[in-house]
Amino acid sequence: MQEGVMEDVIRGSQASWLKQLRTLTSRSFTNMSRDLNYYWLRIIIYIVMAICLGTIYYDVGTSYTAIQARASCGGFVSGFMTFMSIGGFPSFIEEMKVFTLERQNGHYGVAAYIISNFLSSMPFLLAVSWASASITYWMVKFRPGFSYFAFFALNLYGGVSVIESLMMIISALVPNFLMGLILGAGVIGIMMLTSGFFRLLPELPKIFWRYPVSYIVYGSWGLKGGYKNDLIGLEFEPMMPGQPKLTGEYIITEMMGLSLNHSKWLDLAMIFVLLFAYRLTFFVVLKVKEAAAPYIRVAYTRFTVKRLERRASFRKTLAMASMSKRHNPPHPMAIQEGLSSPMPY
């Protein structure tokens, strides 16, 4: 006789964490490369927008009106050009469906998924930022020098990456595409309002909007760093002829109300700190959602049952079923056939 073998249930993947990371990164990069709507179409749109921006602010110069023009160009780059990253939300929704299914089967961990997504998307986001920056920077003719251009491109890359992370958090929270777009657009709109362009940072209401909101959004850090990168060291024509020229330092401190106590590189570093914080938040959201999923299903089932019980048709169906059981009790076949003795074999 063949003996039965009891097998233990294996929870989680048997592959090492590094193997999970390599496999997920390779698969995610392949999917992003093959999907035209994931990044390639967005790269084209960014290039077109960069050309439009460059032609509008072409050779902006250092006149008095150029001060506002440079600030407006910087505000558009740190605000609206990063806002266009919301276009990747449909792909995030589909990706979250695949992740949820594979995570339930225990194929890989949450940390491996988040890091692999970041690594696989990095080349495309760098291509987006550097292609857009190279067109805009040289057409507008900001300050010459590779270090200034590199800061401009990295600043744009940081902003786009933060928005990508934000939209991934939203894709894990909302149930459908439409709600995600509405919520994402609202959150990014608040970020733009508190960045210091539409209203100067010192003029924001101190409670809540200045502290802490302006410190936890990427726009304020990106805009401050962009102003320092572009204006420090330049001189602009005065509003009235014969007056002394306006230095970039004077414009930043007196006209924009910003401080020069720290370097532009610290502003750039803070964007990447926020990027790490957003990815960490994404990790926490996925873990909490995973832990709360059984309780949510039970609560949803109870809610559905109670809602059905309140419907008249449902109550009527239950009443009819109950009456049917009372008046038509099941009988043995012998009684139903009118037989007084058991059926012969």
Coordinates of C-alpha atoms in Angstrom, one line a residue:
M1 CA 0.0 0.0 0.0
Q2 CA 1.3 3.4 -0.9
E3 CA 1.8 5.7 2.0
G4 CA 0.4 9.2 1.9
V5 CA 2.7 12.2 2.3
M6 CA 1.7 15.3 4.2
E7 CA 3.3 18.4 2.6
D8 CA 3.8 21.6 4.5
V9 CA 2.3 24.7 3.1
I10 CA 5.0 27.1 2.0
R11 CA 4.2 30.7 2.6
G12 CA 6.0 33.3 0.5
S13 CA 8.5 32.9 -2.3
Q14 CA 11.4 30.5 -2.0
A15 CA 13.6 32.8 -4.1
S16 CA 16.1 35.1 -2.4
W17 CA 15.3 38.7 -2.0
L18 CA 17.9 39.8 -4.5
K19 CA 16.6 37.3 -7.0
Q20 CA 13.1 38.7 -6.5
L21 CA 14.5 42.2 -7.0
R22 CA 16.4 41.3 -10.2
T23 CA 13.5 39.5 -11.7
L24 CA 10.9 42.2 -10.9
T25 CA 13.2 45.0 -12.2
S26 CA 13.8 43.2 -15.4
R27 CA 10.2 42.3 -16.0
S28 CA 9.0 45.9 -15.1
F29 CA 11.6 47.5 -17.4
T30 CA 10.5 45.2 -20.2
N31 CA 6.8 46.1 -19.7
M32 CA 7.6 49.8 -19.6
S33 CA 9.7 49.5 -22.8
R34 CA 7.0 47.7 -24.7
D35 CA 4.0 49.8 -23.6
L36 CA 3.8 52.9 -25.8
N37 CA 1.5 54.7 -23.3
Y38 CA 3.6 54.1 -20.2
Y39 CA 6.6 56.4 -20.9
W40 CA 7.3 56.8 -24.7
L41 CA 4.2 58.9 -25.4
R42 CA 5.0 61.0 -22.3
I43 CA 8.5 61.6 -23.4
I44 CA 7.2 62.9 -26.8
I45 CA 4.7 65.2 -25.0
Y46 CA 7.4 66.5 -22.7
I47 CA 9.7 67.3 -25.6
V48 CA 6.8 69.1 -27.4
M49 CA 6.1 71.1 -24.2
A50 CA 9.8 71.9 -23.8
I51 CA 9.9 73.3 -27.3
C52 CA 6.8 75.4 -26.7
L53 CA 8.2 76.7 -23.4
G54 CA 11.6 77.5 -25.1
T55 CA 10.0 79.4 -27.9
I56 CA 7.8 81.5 -25.5
Y57 CA 10.7 82.4 -23.3
Y58 CA 13.4 82.4 -26.0
D59 CA 16.5 84.3 -25.0
V60 CA 14.8 85.8 -22.0
G61 CA 17.7 88.1 -21.2
T62 CA 18.4 90.2 -18.1
S63 CA 16.0 93.2 -18.5
Y64 CA 13.7 94.2 -15.7
T65 CA 10.8 92.3 -17.2
A66 CA 13.0 89.2 -17.5
I67 CA 12.9 88.9 -13.8
Q68 CA 9.2 88.0 -13.9
A69 CA 9.7 85.9 -17.1
R70 CA 12.4 83.8 -15.5
A71 CA 10.3 83.3 -12.4
S72 CA 7.3 82.3 -14.5
C73 CA 9.3 79.9 -16.5
G74 CA 10.7 78.3 -13.4
G75 CA 7.2 78.0 -11.9
F76 CA 5.9 76.3 -15.0
V77 CA 8.8 73.8 -15.0
S78 CA 8.5 72.9 -11.3
G79 CA 4.7 72.9 -11.4
F80 CA 2.9 72.1 -14.6
M81 CA 5.7 70.0 -16.3
T82 CA 5.8 67.8 -13.2
F83 CA 2.0 67.8 -13.1
M84 CA 2.0 66.0 -16.5
S85 CA 3.3 62.9 -14.7
I86 CA -0.3 62.2 -13.7
G87 CA -0.6 60.7 -17.2
G88 CA 1.0 57.5 -15.9
F89 CA -1.8 56.8 -13.5
P90 CA -3.7 54.3 -15.8
S91 CA -0.6 52.2 -16.0
F92 CA -0.2 52.3 -12.2
I93 CA -3.8 51.1 -11.7
E94 CA -3.2 48.1 -14.0
E95 CA 0.1 47.4 -12.3
M96 CA -1.5 47.4 -8.8
K97 CA -4.0 44.8 -10.0
V98 CA -1.1 42.5 -11.0
F99 CA 0.8 43.2 -7.8
T100 CA -2.3 42.4 -5.6
L101 CA -2.8 39.1 -7.3
E102 CA 0.8 38.0 -7.2
R103 CA 1.2 39.3 -3.6
Q104 CA -1.7 37.1 -2.5
N105 CA 0.0 34.1 -4.0
G106 CA 3.2 35.0 -2.1
H107 CA 5.5 35.4 -5.1
Y108 CA 7.5 38.3 -3.7
G109 CA 7.6 41.0 -1.0
V110 CA 6.4 44.5 -0.9
A111 CA 9.9 46.1 -0.5
A112 CA 11.2 44.2 -3.5
Y113 CA 8.2 45.4 -5.6
I114 CA 8.7 49.1 -4.6
I115 CA 12.4 49.2 -5.2
S116 CA 12.2 47.3 -8.5
N117 CA 9.6 49.8 -9.7
F118 CA 11.8 52.7 -8.8
L119 CA 14.9 51.2 -10.5
S120 CA 13.0 50.2 -13.7
S121 CA 11.4 53.6 -14.1
M122 CA 14.6 55.6 -13.4
P123 CA 16.0 55.5 -16.9
F124 CA 12.7 56.7 -18.4
L125 CA 12.3 59.5 -15.9
L126 CA 15.9 60.6 -16.5
A127 CA 15.2 60.6 -20.2
V128 CA 12.1 62.7 -19.7
S129 CA 13.9 65.2 -17.5
W130 CA 17.1 65.5 -19.4
A131 CA 15.5 65.7 -22.8
S132 CA 13.1 68.4 -21.6
A133 CA 15.8 70.3 -19.7
S134 CA 18.3 70.3 -22.6
I135 CA 15.7 71.9 -24.9
T136 CA 14.3 74.4 -22.5
Y137 CA 17.5 75.4 -20.8
W138 CA 19.4 76.3 -24.0
M139 CA 16.5 77.9 -25.8
V140 CA 15.6 80.2 -22.8
K141 CA 19.3 80.7 -22.3
F142 CA 19.6 80.4 -18.6
R143 CA 23.0 80.7 -17.0
P144 CA 25.7 79.0 -19.1
G145 CA 27.6 76.2 -17.5
F146 CA 27.1 72.4 -17.2
S147 CA 26.7 72.5 -13.4
Y148 CA 23.8 74.9 -13.7
F149 CA 22.2 72.8 -16.4
A150 CA 22.7 69.6 -14.4
F151 CA 21.0 71.1 -11.4
F152 CA 18.1 72.2 -13.6
A153 CA 17.7 68.7 -15.0
L154 CA 18.1 67.0 -11.6
N155 CA 15.5 69.4 -10.1
L156 CA 13.0 68.4 -12.8
Y157 CA 13.8 64.7 -12.4
G158 CA 13.2 64.9 -8.6
G159 CA 9.9 66.6 -9.1
V160 CA 8.7 64.1 -11.7
S161 CA 9.8 61.2 -9.5
V162 CA 8.0 62.6 -6.4
I163 CA 4.7 62.9 -8.4
E164 CA 5.1 59.4 -9.7
S165 CA 5.5 58.2 -6.1
L166 CA 2.4 60.2 -5.1
M167 CA 0.3 58.7 -7.8
M168 CA 1.4 55.2 -6.9
I169 CA 0.2 55.9 -3.3
I170 CA -3.1 57.1 -4.7
S171 CA -3.4 54.0 -6.9
A172 CA -3.1 51.8 -3.8
L173 CA -5.9 53.7 -2.0
V174 CA -8.6 54.4 -4.6
P175 CA -10.8 51.7 -6.2
N176 CA -10.9 53.0 -9.7
F177 CA -9.3 55.2 -12.3
L178 CA -11.6 58.2 -12.2
M179 CA -11.4 58.6 -8.4
G180 CA -7.6 58.4 -8.7
L181 CA -7.4 61.1 -11.3
I182 CA -9.6 63.4 -9.3
L183 CA -7.8 62.9 -6.0
G184 CA -4.3 63.1 -7.7
A185 CA -5.2 66.4 -9.5
G186 CA -6.5 67.9 -6.3
V187 CA -3.4 67.0 -4.2
I188 CA -1.0 68.2 -6.9
G189 CA -3.0 71.4 -7.2
I190 CA -2.5 72.0 -3.4
M191 CA 1.2 71.4 -3.9
M192 CA 1.4 74.0 -6.6
L193 CA -0.5 76.5 -4.5
T194 CA 1.9 76.2 -1.6
S195 CA 5.1 76.1 -3.7
G196 CA 5.7 79.9 -3.5
F197 CA 4.9 80.9 -7.0
F198 CA 1.2 81.9 -6.9
R199 CA 1.8 83.4 -3.5
L200 CA 5.2 84.1 -2.0
L201 CA 6.2 81.7 0.8
P202 CA 6.4 84.4 3.5
E203 CA 2.9 85.5 2.7
L204 CA 1.3 82.1 3.1
P205 CA -0.9 81.7 6.2
K206 CA 1.6 80.5 8.9
I207 CA -0.8 77.9 10.4
F208 CA -1.1 74.8 8.2
W209 CA -0.2 76.2 4.8
R210 CA 3.3 77.6 5.7
Y211 CA 3.9 75.1 8.5
P212 CA 3.9 72.2 7.7
V213 CA 2.4 72.0 4.2
S214 CA 5.0 74.1 2.3
Y215 CA 7.8 72.0 3.8
I216 CA 6.4 68.6 2.8
V217 CA 5.7 69.4 -0.8
Y218 CA 8.3 69.2 -3.5
G219 CA 7.3 72.4 -5.2
S220 CA 8.6 74.9 -2.6
W221 CA 12.1 73.2 -2.5
G222 CA 12.3 72.9 -6.2
L223 CA 11.3 76.5 -6.8
K224 CA 13.7 77.8 -4.2
G225 CA 16.6 75.8 -5.7
G226 CA 15.7 76.8 -9.2
Y227 CA 15.7 80.5 -8.3
K228 CA 19.1 80.2 -6.6
N229 CA 20.5 78.3 -9.5
D230 CA 19.3 80.8 -12.1
L231 CA 19.6 84.2 -10.3
I232 CA 22.6 84.2 -8.0
G233 CA 25.4 85.9 -9.7
L234 CA 23.3 87.7 -12.4
E235 CA 22.5 91.4 -12.6
F236 CA 19.3 92.8 -14.1
E237 CA 18.3 96.2 -15.4
P238 CA 16.5 98.5 -12.9
M239 CA 12.9 99.5 -13.4
M240 CA 13.8 103.1 -14.0
P241 CA 16.9 104.2 -16.0
G242 CA 19.7 105.6 -13.9
Q243 CA 19.0 103.4 -10.9
P244 CA 21.5 100.8 -9.8
K245 CA 21.2 97.3 -11.3
L246 CA 19.4 94.6 -9.4
T247 CA 21.4 91.6 -8.3
G248 CA 20.1 88.1 -8.2
E249 CA 20.7 88.0 -4.4
Y250 CA 18.6 91.1 -3.9
I251 CA 15.7 89.7 -6.1
I252 CA 15.7 86.4 -4.1
T253 CA 15.8 88.0 -0.6
E254 CA 13.8 91.2 -1.1
M255 CA 11.4 90.6 -4.0
M256 CA 10.7 86.9 -3.4
G257 CA 11.2 86.8 0.4
L258 CA 13.5 83.8 0.3
S259 CA 16.5 83.1 2.5
L260 CA 20.0 82.4 1.3
N261 CA 21.1 80.7 4.5
H262 CA 21.5 77.4 2.8
S263 CA 22.7 76.2 -0.6
K264 CA 20.6 75.3 -3.6
W265 CA 22.0 71.7 -3.3
L266 CA 20.3 71.4 0.1
D267 CA 17.0 72.3 -1.6
L268 CA 17.7 69.6 -4.2
A269 CA 18.6 67.1 -1.5
M270 CA 15.3 67.8 0.3
I271 CA 13.4 66.8 -2.9
F272 CA 15.1 63.4 -2.8
V273 CA 14.4 63.2 0.9
L274 CA 10.7 63.7 0.1
L275 CA 11.0 61.1 -2.7
F276 CA 12.3 58.6 -0.1
A277 CA 9.5 59.6 2.3
Y278 CA 6.8 59.1 -0.4
R279 CA 8.2 55.7 -1.3
L280 CA 8.2 54.7 2.4
T281 CA 4.6 55.9 2.7
F282 CA 3.7 53.7 -0.3
F283 CA 5.3 50.8 1.5
V284 CA 3.3 51.5 4.7
V285 CA 0.1 51.9 2.7
L286 CA 0.5 48.5 1.0
K287 CA 1.4 46.7 4.3
V288 CA -1.6 48.2 6.1
K289 CA -3.9 47.5 3.3
E290 CA -2.7 43.9 3.2
A291 CA -3.2 43.5 6.9
A292 CA -6.6 45.1 6.9
A293 CA -7.9 43.3 3.8
P294 CA -9.6 40.4 5.7
Y295 CA -11.4 42.8 8.1
I296 CA -12.5 45.0 5.2
R297 CA -14.0 42.0 3.3
V298 CA -15.9 40.9 6.4
A299 CA -17.2 44.4 7.0
Y300 CA -18.2 44.8 3.4
T301 CA -20.1 41.4 3.5
R302 CA -22.0 42.4 6.6
F303 CA -22.9 45.7 5.1
T304 CA -24.1 44.1 1.9
V305 CA -26.3 41.6 3.8
K306 CA -27.9 44.3 5.9
R307 CA -28.6 46.4 2.8
L308 CA -30.2 43.4 1.1
E309 CA -32.3 42.7 4.2
R310 CA -33.7 46.2 4.0
R311 CA -35.1 45.7 0.6
A312 CA -38.7 44.7 0.4
S313 CA -38.2 42.1 -2.4
F314 CA -35.5 40.4 -0.4
R315 CA -37.7 40.3 2.7
K316 CA -40.6 38.9 0.7
T317 CA -38.3 36.2 -0.8
L318 CA -37.2 35.2 2.7
A319 CA -40.8 35.1 3.9
M320 CA -42.0 32.9 1.0
A321 CA -39.1 30.5 1.6
S322 CA -40.0 30.3 5.3
M323 CA -43.7 29.6 4.5
S324 CA -42.7 27.0 2.0
K325 CA -40.7 25.1 4.6
R326 CA -43.5 25.3 7.2
H327 CA -46.4 24.1 5.0
N328 CA -44.5 21.6 2.9
P329 CA -42.4 19.5 5.2
P330 CA -40.3 16.8 3.5
H331 CA -41.8 13.3 3.6
P332 CA -40.4 9.8 2.9
M333 CA -41.0 8.5 -0.5
A334 CA -43.2 5.7 0.9
I335 CA -45.7 8.2 2.5
Q336 CA -45.7 10.3 -0.7
E337 CA -46.6 7.3 -2.7
G338 CA -49.4 6.3 -0.3
L339 CA -47.6 3.0 0.7
S340 CA -48.0 1.6 4.1
S341 CA -45.0 -0.7 4.0
P342 CA -41.5 -0.2 2.8
M343 CA -40.6 -0.7 -0.8
P344 CA -39.5 -4.2 -1.6
Y345 CA -35.9 -4.8 -2.6

